[in-house]
Amino acid sequence: MVAALLGALLLLLAAPCPGRLDRGAVFQPSFIRMSGPRANVLFLGNSSEVNFSLMLSPIDEETGKLQHSNCSGSRRAGDWNLNVTPGANTSKVTISLTRNLQLCLPNATDCCTTPLCVVETLQVLACCDSVMVAHLLIQAEIYANSSFIGNVSENATIIPNQAFQPLGSCPCDLTAGACDVRCCCDLECLPDLKQLFTGSCFPGVFGGDVNPPFDQLCSAKSMENTPDWFPFLCVQSSLDNTPFLGYFYHGSISTPSEPSFKIPLQTSPGRLFTGYRQGDPIMTEENDYFTVPQQSMAGQCVGNAPVAFLRSFDARCLTHLASYREGLPHGVRINSGTGDFIQQNVIYGTITDIDKFITKSENPPATEVPCKNVTFAEHYKLICKGKNIKEINVTVFLGSLCDGEILTQRFTVKFVSLNSTNETELSGNPGYQVGKPVRAANLSASDAFGSLKLWQPDSLSGCMLEVGINEDCSLLRGNVTEKLNSLIQATHIGKRGNSNYSDLNDWVKIIRLDPYNSDASVSSGNLKGICSDIPANLNIRIIIADVGAVQGIPLQEILAVQISYSTVIWQFQCGLTCENPNFLPITASVQFIKVPAQPPIPLTRFQINYTEFDCDRNDVCWPQLFYPLTRFYTGEPYSQCLAKGLALAFLVLLAAITSNPWFQKVWNNSLV
């Protein structure tokens, strides 16, 4: 027992930093290739007692091997600087180049003589008590900047007004300071040079004729194939007013007005509103939006985001004392949807466990600033009936926020039906509503019908799994499969948003495909650090279809759900050494595939062979010649379309009869 304690004490004293054992401090990544003047890496581990140094050209020119590293360097080597931003368990290490990267001009110094300006090898060492804890290898290949640096003329180019003269009077003048062949309008062409191509000048606008007479001018009647009615419709105008100038006159300029973010409500007597639809913004008594802070698609919080009807959300926003802003007052009354206004029922509470909301800043404030009582969380519960809001209950939690603290505020909005008798949230009635969670159940568990799974359409998420070089492939496959299967423990998915837990016909079974074949997943040979058929990607495909519509809103129903796995070949990547573990990315994706509710009608042999009669493939659709007379035309009542069609047919028939020669004979004989 004494020998074991003595051995542990010796190991503790022999660690890189006496008094504590090394917990695997490492640079992430451990090898980088620089193509720019700055690079950032992460140092994973406690850096409070670690000294960082930068070493230039650590490769021996004779042997081509790395020189022996020591901890006697500094944070500057040659034209390179090393900067470390310490953190709790992660530090940011920045390597920057201080020299000029411009190509050398005549009689210039401190510049790059060749395009490949810097080719050097660097090594960053992390040492603790003169013992190296981690190292970073850098291969720098940096090219010189090709951007122009010099004196720029301040003479501004005057662009002519296109209302009176062309912008480019000689479009064929493409070369500055030289004569362009066949460009007779080029002022840089001397008369002797123009004699060489006088008869071959570029014609038209490109050749300098930027103001030619256009076809509508009366003076252009000399053109061939001029119609007889041309003198009645020609234009009498000078060549100064030409389409080639771009525009003809200056239009009236109107001053822009600030847009109003108010939606006018209907002003019918007695009722100011006919009810909300899903997605409509909720209005206040002052005809403004009812706003609650929400997260945008970019991940940032928007303080004045409108609340949409039947769109529940849960948002978390970061703020501190200097940027804290109060939201919409809780005394504002809300439009119920029928013209009436509802007062918010507010209940105030105090946060007891502030550690869930407060994070201490790494940079403490320099001066003492008094704390302020602010809002930590707001929970809105809107009770609805049909298209109207019946009641609003708000729970507000307050707490003290001081300077130097970061507050994570939480805002939730939940819509609950007035007729709902249980706490289970429906995802639609009857079809799924966009943005609502997919209903899931586990029929194999004791509590057969479980909770809801919130899946956003076409989403992708994942994490990193730490893997070592001596990882067993079979155990790795099992570990990854277990972690992915734990994400979806349900066995059935509800077809509709109001699927009944007691009716099995309202549920579809999840089709699960095997992640890998156990017989074929055995790695061939004893390849260390290589594993094949790792099920690293979980694919969830949900087949949906529109089965109807209510008030123009489509009702979506789930037809089938499939869960499959995509396998990858994992290979351990070594830096300078293979002691540090690698990270295996694991992802889960959700894809909603929309299919027709009924199979499409197959094409006939006539439609396949004679594609010129297919209205979807041709601009001219002969089958739709009498489209206004069919039942598919809904622009007018069918009776009116039929009456107009019969009248048109009668006129066509009458014109055909009267234009026939025998009708002329009969008419002449009747007059005799």
XYZ file of C-alpha atoms in Angstrom:
672
model
C 0.000 0.000 0.000
C 2.856 2.381 0.865
C 4.604 1.514 -2.412
C 1.449 2.313 -4.407
C 1.059 5.705 -2.709
C 4.728 6.485 -3.296
C 4.388 5.620 -7.012
C 1.345 7.852 -7.382
C 3.231 10.701 -5.671
C 6.159 10.283 -8.089
C 3.778 10.359 -11.088
C 2.188 13.520 -9.736
C 5.550 15.227 -9.324
C 6.693 14.090 -12.780
C 3.658 15.595 -14.532
C 4.195 18.618 -16.834
C 2.917 20.916 -14.126
C 3.718 19.810 -10.577
C 0.751 19.537 -8.324
C -1.670 18.290 -10.998
C -1.808 15.555 -13.619
C -1.891 16.346 -17.350
C -5.403 15.947 -18.706
C -4.470 15.810 -22.406
C -3.774 19.413 -23.322
C -3.679 19.686 -27.112
C -3.815 22.149 -29.986
C -6.867 21.762 -32.191
C -5.919 21.287 -34.984
C -2.339 20.124 -34.408
C -1.198 20.876 -37.979
C -2.239 23.754 -40.237
C -1.215 25.054 -43.644
C -1.251 28.854 -43.820
C -1.984 30.739 -47.035
C -2.692 34.114 -45.402
C -0.964 36.406 -42.909
C -3.073 35.276 -39.929
C -4.272 31.954 -38.508
C -6.215 30.976 -35.376
C -6.156 27.669 -33.474
C -7.543 26.502 -30.148
C -5.584 25.240 -27.162
C -7.755 22.777 -25.236
C -6.790 22.682 -21.584
C -5.982 24.921 -18.647
C -3.496 27.559 -19.837
C -2.990 29.397 -16.542
C 0.455 27.840 -15.920
C 1.405 27.198 -19.561
C 4.037 29.245 -21.412
C 3.640 29.546 -25.189
C 6.587 30.083 -27.527
C 7.107 30.366 -31.263
C 9.954 28.642 -33.095
C 11.010 29.460 -36.686
C 12.349 26.867 -39.178
C 12.380 23.822 -36.877
C 13.317 21.470 -39.792
C 16.953 20.427 -40.153
C 18.139 21.308 -43.688
C 20.529 18.311 -43.840
C 18.326 15.513 -42.496
C 14.895 17.008 -43.262
C 13.666 16.133 -39.769
C 12.252 18.365 -37.069
C 14.847 19.854 -34.788
C 14.744 19.102 -31.100
C 12.139 21.364 -29.539
C 12.866 23.308 -26.386
C 10.884 25.695 -24.238
C 13.379 28.547 -24.249
C 11.768 30.513 -27.092
C 9.616 33.621 -27.003
C 6.373 34.741 -28.614
C 8.193 36.444 -31.497
C 10.316 34.778 -34.147
C 11.486 36.666 -37.210
C 8.475 38.361 -38.839
C 5.976 36.285 -36.847
C 4.062 37.123 -33.679
C 2.193 34.843 -31.302
C -0.809 36.066 -29.314
C -2.792 34.001 -26.786
C -6.265 34.890 -25.516
C -6.772 32.764 -22.393
C -10.084 31.222 -21.414
C -11.477 28.819 -18.823
C -10.675 25.530 -20.579
C -10.099 26.809 -24.117
C -7.595 29.436 -25.238
C -7.393 31.145 -28.606
C -3.927 31.147 -30.175
C -3.278 33.616 -33.024
C -0.225 33.457 -35.309
C 0.261 36.590 -37.438
C 2.798 37.802 -40.012
C 4.074 41.370 -39.628
C 6.006 41.868 -42.871
C 4.766 43.604 -46.041
C 3.293 41.293 -48.693
C 3.363 43.717 -51.653
C 5.380 42.927 -54.759
C 8.521 45.013 -55.112
C 8.370 48.115 -57.275
C 11.551 49.647 -58.778
C 13.896 50.971 -56.066
C 11.651 49.631 -53.273
C 12.541 47.716 -50.102
C 10.600 45.741 -47.494
C 8.581 43.906 -50.146
C 8.283 40.566 -51.904
C 10.740 39.885 -54.725
C 8.847 36.797 -55.989
C 5.119 35.989 -56.155
C 5.631 33.192 -53.614
C 6.661 35.554 -50.835
C 6.868 33.406 -47.675
C 7.763 29.694 -47.450
C 8.552 28.853 -43.838
C 7.914 26.209 -41.223
C 6.845 27.231 -37.733
C 6.254 25.397 -34.498
C 4.240 26.636 -31.518
C 5.148 25.034 -28.189
C 3.082 24.910 -25.018
C 5.363 24.301 -22.048
C 4.815 23.952 -18.342
C 7.884 24.129 -16.105
C 10.197 23.640 -19.126
C 8.306 20.493 -20.125
C 6.499 20.471 -23.470
C 2.773 19.775 -23.056
C 1.578 20.252 -26.648
C 2.953 21.429 -29.975
C 1.550 22.861 -33.189
C 3.191 22.523 -36.612
C 2.588 25.247 -39.231
C 3.562 25.164 -42.896
C 3.281 28.713 -44.307
C 3.096 29.296 -48.077
C 1.929 32.870 -48.643
C 1.805 34.657 -51.986
C 2.295 38.367 -52.451
C -0.678 40.678 -52.794
C -1.525 41.617 -56.364
C -3.598 44.670 -55.491
C -2.391 48.053 -56.764
C -0.820 50.462 -54.300
C 0.212 53.878 -55.546
C -0.888 57.411 -56.234
C -4.355 57.595 -57.714
C -5.340 60.578 -59.795
C -7.990 62.750 -58.233
C -9.319 63.905 -61.607
C -12.912 62.660 -61.665
C -14.353 61.353 -64.910
C -17.343 63.410 -65.969
C -20.161 61.179 -67.185
C -22.412 62.996 -69.682
C -26.136 63.187 -69.216
C -27.604 60.442 -71.380
C -30.716 62.525 -71.972
C -28.758 64.739 -74.382
C -25.729 62.798 -75.615
C -24.638 59.132 -75.693
C -22.548 57.777 -72.871
C -20.040 56.158 -75.242
C -19.554 58.088 -78.494
C -17.148 55.473 -79.912
C -17.903 51.949 -78.641
C -15.242 50.330 -80.849
C -12.459 52.312 -79.137
C -11.356 49.454 -76.879
C -7.609 50.122 -76.502
C -6.379 53.166 -74.591
C -3.493 55.054 -76.167
C -3.568 53.047 -79.407
C -5.496 52.976 -82.659
C -8.103 50.233 -82.984
C -8.199 48.780 -86.484
C -11.472 49.412 -88.409
C -12.615 51.882 -85.708
C -12.955 55.057 -87.735
C -14.267 57.112 -84.794
C -11.135 56.406 -82.728
C -9.471 59.797 -82.174
C -6.120 58.109 -81.639
C -6.055 56.862 -85.233
C -3.970 59.191 -87.412
C -5.228 60.035 -90.938
C -2.484 57.898 -92.485
C -3.702 54.861 -90.505
C -7.371 55.486 -91.304
C -6.582 55.305 -95.023
C -5.704 51.646 -94.566
C -9.232 50.641 -93.444
C -11.470 53.514 -94.532
C -13.664 51.240 -96.623
C -13.922 48.579 -93.850
C -15.043 50.601 -90.835
C -17.326 49.018 -88.282
C -20.935 49.880 -89.174
C -23.800 50.828 -86.890
C -23.677 51.792 -83.255
C -20.459 49.851 -82.561
C -18.668 51.804 -85.254
C -19.586 55.202 -83.787
C -22.989 55.780 -85.379
C -24.555 56.112 -81.936
C -27.382 58.333 -83.088
C -28.834 56.673 -86.229
C -32.350 57.405 -87.481
C -34.773 54.917 -86.017
C -37.457 53.097 -87.985
C -40.356 55.199 -86.680
C -39.040 58.471 -88.141
C -40.899 59.878 -91.140
C -37.543 60.602 -92.773
C -36.789 56.886 -92.772
C -39.425 56.145 -95.452
C -36.658 55.311 -97.871
C -36.393 51.935 -96.170
C -37.484 48.919 -98.154
C -40.831 47.224 -97.535
C -42.387 50.336 -96.023
C -46.135 49.751 -95.476
C -48.741 52.034 -97.056
C -50.018 53.294 -93.709
C -46.523 54.432 -92.604
C -47.133 58.190 -93.315
C -50.114 58.184 -90.942
C -48.234 56.686 -87.957
C -44.644 57.930 -88.409
C -42.917 60.211 -85.894
C -41.741 63.736 -86.688
C -38.751 64.281 -84.407
C -35.143 65.388 -84.500
C -32.313 62.932 -84.064
C -31.590 64.427 -80.644
C -34.633 62.550 -79.352
C -33.549 58.985 -80.035
C -34.067 55.631 -78.259
C -30.276 55.146 -78.122
C -29.989 57.868 -75.482
C -31.606 55.680 -72.836
C -34.432 57.979 -71.783
C -36.297 60.961 -73.235
C -37.215 63.259 -70.376
C -36.846 63.745 -66.668
C -39.773 62.300 -64.791
C -41.290 63.897 -61.745
C -39.375 63.182 -58.555
C -41.467 62.266 -55.529
C -40.139 62.417 -51.994
C -40.150 59.001 -50.289
C -42.496 58.586 -47.362
C -41.828 56.514 -44.285
C -43.820 53.260 -44.503
C -46.313 52.682 -41.762
C -46.063 49.365 -39.979
C -49.760 49.303 -39.254
C -52.330 47.107 -40.936
C -55.747 48.761 -41.392
C -58.521 46.647 -40.004
C -61.891 46.179 -41.653
C -64.250 49.015 -40.848
C -67.606 47.308 -41.161
C -70.191 48.625 -38.648
C -70.279 46.797 -35.342
C -67.266 44.535 -36.056
C -63.768 45.779 -36.810
C -62.318 42.360 -37.629
C -63.520 39.021 -38.970
C -61.070 36.809 -37.054
C -57.482 35.653 -37.341
C -56.092 33.031 -39.659
C -53.034 30.921 -38.982
C -49.939 33.090 -39.384
C -51.747 36.453 -39.157
C -50.068 38.987 -36.834
C -51.964 39.691 -33.632
C -53.032 43.339 -33.339
C -53.361 45.629 -30.320
C -55.948 48.227 -29.424
C -53.793 50.969 -30.997
C -53.761 49.028 -34.308
C -50.099 48.046 -33.800
C -48.435 44.662 -33.776
C -48.428 42.649 -30.546
C -44.679 41.968 -30.222
C -42.620 39.565 -28.114
C -38.830 39.071 -28.558
C -38.099 36.164 -30.915
C -35.096 34.593 -32.583
C -34.559 35.337 -36.266
C -33.273 32.897 -38.880
C -29.773 34.275 -38.299
C -29.949 33.274 -34.617
C -30.157 36.815 -33.264
C -33.055 38.091 -31.166
C -35.484 40.650 -32.575
C -37.165 42.675 -29.850
C -40.146 43.942 -31.877
C -41.091 40.707 -33.674
C -44.880 40.300 -34.150
C -46.630 37.293 -32.628
C -48.323 35.173 -35.305
C -51.679 33.516 -34.615
C -51.382 29.791 -33.749
C -47.567 29.916 -33.965
C -46.121 28.907 -30.602
C -42.413 29.462 -29.945
C -39.761 29.322 -27.231
C -36.964 31.904 -27.587
C -33.850 32.614 -25.539
C -32.049 35.938 -25.860
C -28.697 37.067 -24.439
C -28.366 40.562 -23.009
C -26.452 42.529 -20.401
C -27.209 45.557 -18.297
C -26.004 48.144 -20.817
C -28.094 46.788 -23.717
C -31.207 45.789 -21.755
C -34.479 47.189 -23.129
C -37.976 46.830 -21.808
C -40.505 45.175 -24.107
C -44.149 45.942 -24.835
C -46.033 47.046 -21.699
C -48.319 44.396 -20.271
C -51.145 46.888 -19.965
C -51.695 46.908 -23.729
C -55.020 45.372 -24.736
C -55.165 42.809 -27.534
C -57.661 42.595 -30.392
C -59.570 39.336 -29.911
C -60.378 38.998 -33.611
C -63.988 40.184 -33.414
C -63.361 43.850 -32.694
C -63.319 43.381 -28.917
C -60.205 43.989 -26.824
C -58.795 41.705 -24.136
C -56.795 42.753 -21.088
C -53.736 40.678 -20.244
C -53.851 38.717 -16.967
C -50.359 39.232 -15.563
C -48.831 37.313 -12.646
C -45.414 38.402 -11.339
C -42.877 36.088 -9.729
C -39.293 36.210 -8.476
C -36.432 34.048 -9.714
C -34.862 32.058 -6.880
C -32.228 30.104 -8.828
C -30.498 32.769 -10.908
C -27.674 30.437 -11.981
C -29.913 29.141 -14.785
C -30.155 32.646 -16.252
C -26.975 34.503 -15.203
C -23.462 33.954 -16.579
C -20.503 35.834 -15.155
C -18.510 37.802 -17.711
C -14.801 37.044 -18.136
C -14.008 40.765 -17.928
C -15.305 42.148 -14.618
C -16.486 45.785 -14.586
C -13.917 48.404 -13.638
C -16.373 50.465 -11.591
C -19.212 49.560 -9.304
C -22.582 50.000 -11.036
C -25.813 49.490 -9.120
C -27.882 46.453 -10.083
C -31.260 46.739 -11.775
C -34.467 44.751 -11.457
C -35.184 43.317 -14.932
C -37.347 40.672 -16.603
C -35.803 37.198 -16.630
C -38.648 35.301 -18.322
C -42.096 35.897 -19.801
C -44.546 33.097 -20.528
C -47.638 33.930 -22.620
C -50.581 31.535 -22.796
C -53.251 32.485 -25.342
C -56.553 30.620 -25.109
C -58.307 30.526 -28.495
C -61.632 29.404 -29.880
C -61.814 29.081 -33.619
C -60.369 32.218 -35.180
C -60.677 34.340 -32.029
C -58.661 34.875 -28.847
C -60.606 34.493 -25.629
C -58.010 35.019 -22.887
C -54.347 35.915 -22.394
C -52.437 34.807 -19.296
C -48.913 36.148 -18.762
C -46.400 34.983 -16.152
C -43.446 37.339 -15.625
C -40.370 36.404 -13.577
C -38.186 39.246 -12.311
C -34.655 39.271 -10.956
C -31.638 41.459 -10.290
C -29.065 42.010 -13.055
C -25.712 43.638 -12.315
C -23.005 45.003 -14.533
C -20.599 42.365 -15.814
C -23.304 39.660 -15.906
C -24.827 38.118 -19.038
C -28.546 37.369 -18.814
C -30.261 34.642 -20.846
C -33.868 35.799 -21.132
C -36.597 33.328 -22.048
C -39.816 34.187 -23.883
C -42.482 31.590 -24.636
C -45.818 31.923 -26.421
C -48.244 29.004 -26.377
C -51.669 28.787 -28.022
C -54.209 26.539 -26.280
C -57.675 25.640 -27.524
C -60.582 26.590 -25.294
C -62.236 23.202 -25.881
C -59.097 21.263 -25.033
C -59.669 18.955 -22.058
C -56.122 17.625 -21.710
C -52.642 19.099 -21.672
C -51.564 17.309 -24.871
C -50.835 19.820 -27.576
C -52.402 19.108 -30.940
C -50.410 19.717 -34.098
C -53.462 20.507 -36.208
C -57.130 19.738 -36.582
C -57.292 17.515 -38.489
C -54.204 17.941 -40.721
C -50.762 19.041 -39.650
C -50.078 22.762 -39.454
C -46.770 24.147 -40.705
C -44.343 24.613 -37.827
C -46.179 22.271 -35.450
C -44.392 19.210 -33.986
C -44.859 15.743 -35.419
C -46.801 13.463 -33.078
C -44.927 10.293 -32.104
C -45.721 7.288 -29.908
C -43.814 4.284 -28.584
C -46.164 1.300 -28.661
C -43.551 -1.061 -27.248
C -43.153 0.879 -23.971
C -45.290 0.526 -20.871
C -46.701 3.996 -21.396
C -47.698 3.121 -24.949
C -48.341 6.637 -26.191
C -45.411 8.856 -25.443
C -44.388 12.444 -25.935
C -44.068 14.659 -28.992
C -40.968 14.945 -31.159
C -40.307 18.449 -32.458
C -38.894 18.169 -35.969
C -38.305 21.202 -38.130
C -38.720 20.599 -41.896
C -35.542 19.804 -43.813
C -33.199 20.312 -40.876
C -29.680 19.043 -40.181
C -27.927 18.772 -36.833
C -25.065 16.828 -35.355
C -22.273 16.505 -32.831
C -18.657 15.335 -32.540
C -17.680 11.963 -31.019
C -14.173 11.599 -29.591
C -12.396 8.521 -31.010
C -8.885 7.202 -30.315
C -6.502 5.391 -32.619
C -6.936 2.090 -30.739
C -10.729 2.198 -31.039
C -12.386 -1.179 -31.647
C -14.454 -0.964 -34.846
C -17.281 -3.179 -33.595
C -17.608 -1.198 -30.377
C -17.476 2.059 -32.348
C -20.329 0.948 -34.633
C -22.404 -0.099 -31.658
C -21.716 3.131 -29.778
C -22.655 5.332 -32.747
C -25.790 3.281 -33.481
C -26.886 3.472 -29.848
C -26.477 7.244 -29.742
C -28.435 7.732 -32.968
C -31.209 5.341 -31.932
C -31.613 7.217 -28.655
C -32.731 10.274 -30.632
C -35.879 8.518 -31.895
C -37.350 5.992 -29.477
C -40.814 6.133 -31.026
C -42.228 3.268 -33.075
C -45.213 5.025 -34.689
C -45.987 8.502 -36.106
C -49.407 10.160 -36.123
C -50.949 10.536 -39.576
C -52.731 13.748 -38.625
C -52.224 16.525 -36.146
C -55.143 15.297 -34.011
C -54.383 11.573 -34.148
C -56.229 9.689 -31.423
C -53.992 7.684 -29.120
C -56.654 4.985 -28.734
C -57.124 4.433 -32.489
C -54.248 2.537 -34.104
C -55.528 3.423 -37.574
C -54.436 7.032 -36.945
C -50.793 5.959 -36.714
C -48.188 4.703 -39.193
C -45.319 2.438 -38.242
C -41.790 3.780 -38.602
C -39.819 1.775 -41.159
C -36.338 1.229 -39.766
C -33.526 -0.016 -41.996
C -30.571 -1.841 -40.495
C -27.597 0.479 -39.983
C -25.074 -2.056 -41.284
C -24.611 -5.723 -42.080
C -22.847 -7.423 -39.207
C -21.304 -10.032 -41.532
C -20.005 -7.494 -44.047
C -18.899 -4.905 -41.488
C -15.832 -6.795 -40.310
C -12.756 -4.861 -41.354
C -10.493 -6.772 -43.697
C -7.046 -7.273 -42.176
C -5.676 -5.677 -39.039
C -5.701 -2.033 -40.122
C -5.129 0.107 -37.083
C -7.060 3.380 -37.060
C -9.387 2.490 -39.990
C -12.995 1.348 -39.576
C -15.479 0.859 -42.391
C -19.292 0.928 -42.377
C -19.611 3.398 -39.497
C -23.319 4.520 -39.414
C -22.483 8.189 -38.823
C -25.531 9.724 -40.552
C -29.152 9.243 -39.469
C -31.646 9.974 -42.271
C -35.314 10.568 -41.435
C -37.617 10.746 -44.446
C -41.258 11.687 -43.916
C -43.686 11.242 -46.818
C -46.514 13.836 -46.697
C -49.428 14.737 -48.978
C -52.170 17.378 -49.202
C -55.460 15.596 -48.540
C -57.741 18.646 -48.528
C -58.063 22.272 -47.514
C -59.962 24.309 -44.932
C -60.537 27.996 -45.764
C -57.801 27.774 -48.379
C -55.225 26.307 -45.939
C -54.012 22.876 -47.151
C -54.351 19.917 -44.792
C -51.206 17.816 -44.735
C -51.133 14.164 -43.704
C -48.190 11.840 -43.098
C -48.256 8.715 -45.251
C -45.019 6.954 -44.261
C -41.823 7.430 -42.244
C -38.472 5.784 -42.934
C -35.309 5.849 -40.834
C -32.070 4.822 -42.514
C -28.357 5.154 -41.921
C -25.529 6.302 -44.162
C -22.191 4.685 -43.459
C -18.743 6.235 -43.753
C -15.179 4.973 -43.597
C -13.463 6.449 -40.546
C -9.682 6.874 -40.610
C -7.569 8.272 -37.818
C -5.689 11.454 -38.787
C -2.282 11.941 -37.151
C -0.545 15.266 -36.681
C 2.980 15.272 -35.350
C 2.003 12.338 -33.161
C -0.924 9.941 -33.028
C -1.522 10.310 -29.302
C -4.260 12.919 -29.488
C -7.800 11.644 -30.177
C -9.767 12.518 -33.316
C -13.385 13.601 -33.617
C -15.981 11.692 -35.655
C -18.900 13.886 -36.863
C -22.354 12.359 -36.297
C -25.321 13.956 -38.057
C -29.103 13.569 -38.153
C -31.176 14.977 -41.005
C -34.935 15.310 -41.481
C -36.456 15.529 -44.963
C -40.127 16.049 -45.778
C -41.034 14.592 -49.191
C -44.337 15.744 -50.666
C -46.169 13.323 -52.960
C -49.600 13.468 -54.635
C -52.466 12.254 -52.473
C -53.561 9.996 -55.363
C -51.413 8.404 -58.070
C -51.309 10.582 -61.215
C -53.343 9.470 -64.217
C -51.016 7.626 -66.620
C -50.447 9.127 -70.041
C -52.242 7.603 -72.998
C -50.432 6.338 -76.071
C -51.685 9.370 -78.000
C -50.197 11.780 -75.405
C -46.875 9.936 -75.462
C -46.500 9.814 -79.252
C -48.024 13.183 -80.245
C -46.318 15.644 -77.923
C -47.320 18.651 -80.025
C -50.802 18.380 -78.504
C -49.436 18.377 -74.934
C -50.280 21.705 -73.321
C -47.502 21.320 -70.735
C -44.759 21.058 -73.395
C -45.881 23.589 -76.006
C -46.779 27.267 -76.029
C -49.709 26.639 -78.416
C -52.332 24.385 -76.876
C -54.969 23.316 -79.396
C -57.002 21.255 -76.884
C -57.650 24.495 -74.959
C -59.061 26.329 -77.977
C -62.547 26.087 -76.479
C -61.355 26.420 -72.891
C -63.873 29.199 -72.004
C -66.696 26.804 -72.865
C -65.452 24.033 -70.568
C -66.189 23.484 -66.909
C -62.559 24.253 -66.010
C -63.004 27.969 -66.790
C -64.192 29.769 -63.635
C -63.771 33.403 -64.699
C -67.503 33.787 -65.477
C -70.661 31.818 -64.798
C -71.018 28.824 -67.088
C -74.377 30.026 -68.438
C -72.864 33.311 -69.638
C -69.917 31.532 -71.247
C -72.293 29.171 -73.043
C -74.489 32.031 -74.300
C -71.494 34.000 -75.587
C -70.096 30.895 -77.237
C -73.353 30.135 -79.035
C -73.598 33.769 -80.214
C -70.032 33.625 -81.519
C -70.726 30.329 -83.294
C -73.845 31.831 -84.918
C -71.870 34.816 -86.236
C -69.140 32.553 -87.634
C -71.757 30.389 -89.331
C -73.518 33.445 -90.761
C -70.237 34.826 -92.116
C -69.431 31.489 -93.728
C -72.861 31.301 -95.396
C -72.844 34.836 -96.722
C -69.338 34.505 -98.172
C -70.276 31.418 -100.211
C -70.820 31.994 -104.033
C -74.108 30.113 -104.154
C -75.504 32.460 -101.506
C -74.730 35.411 -103.801
C -76.623 33.754 -106.635
C -79.646 33.062 -104.437
C -79.574 36.614 -103.146
C -79.385 38.096 -106.648
C -82.202 35.868 -107.898
C -84.409 36.936 -105.001
C -83.935 40.578 -105.905
C -84.977 40.114 -109.564
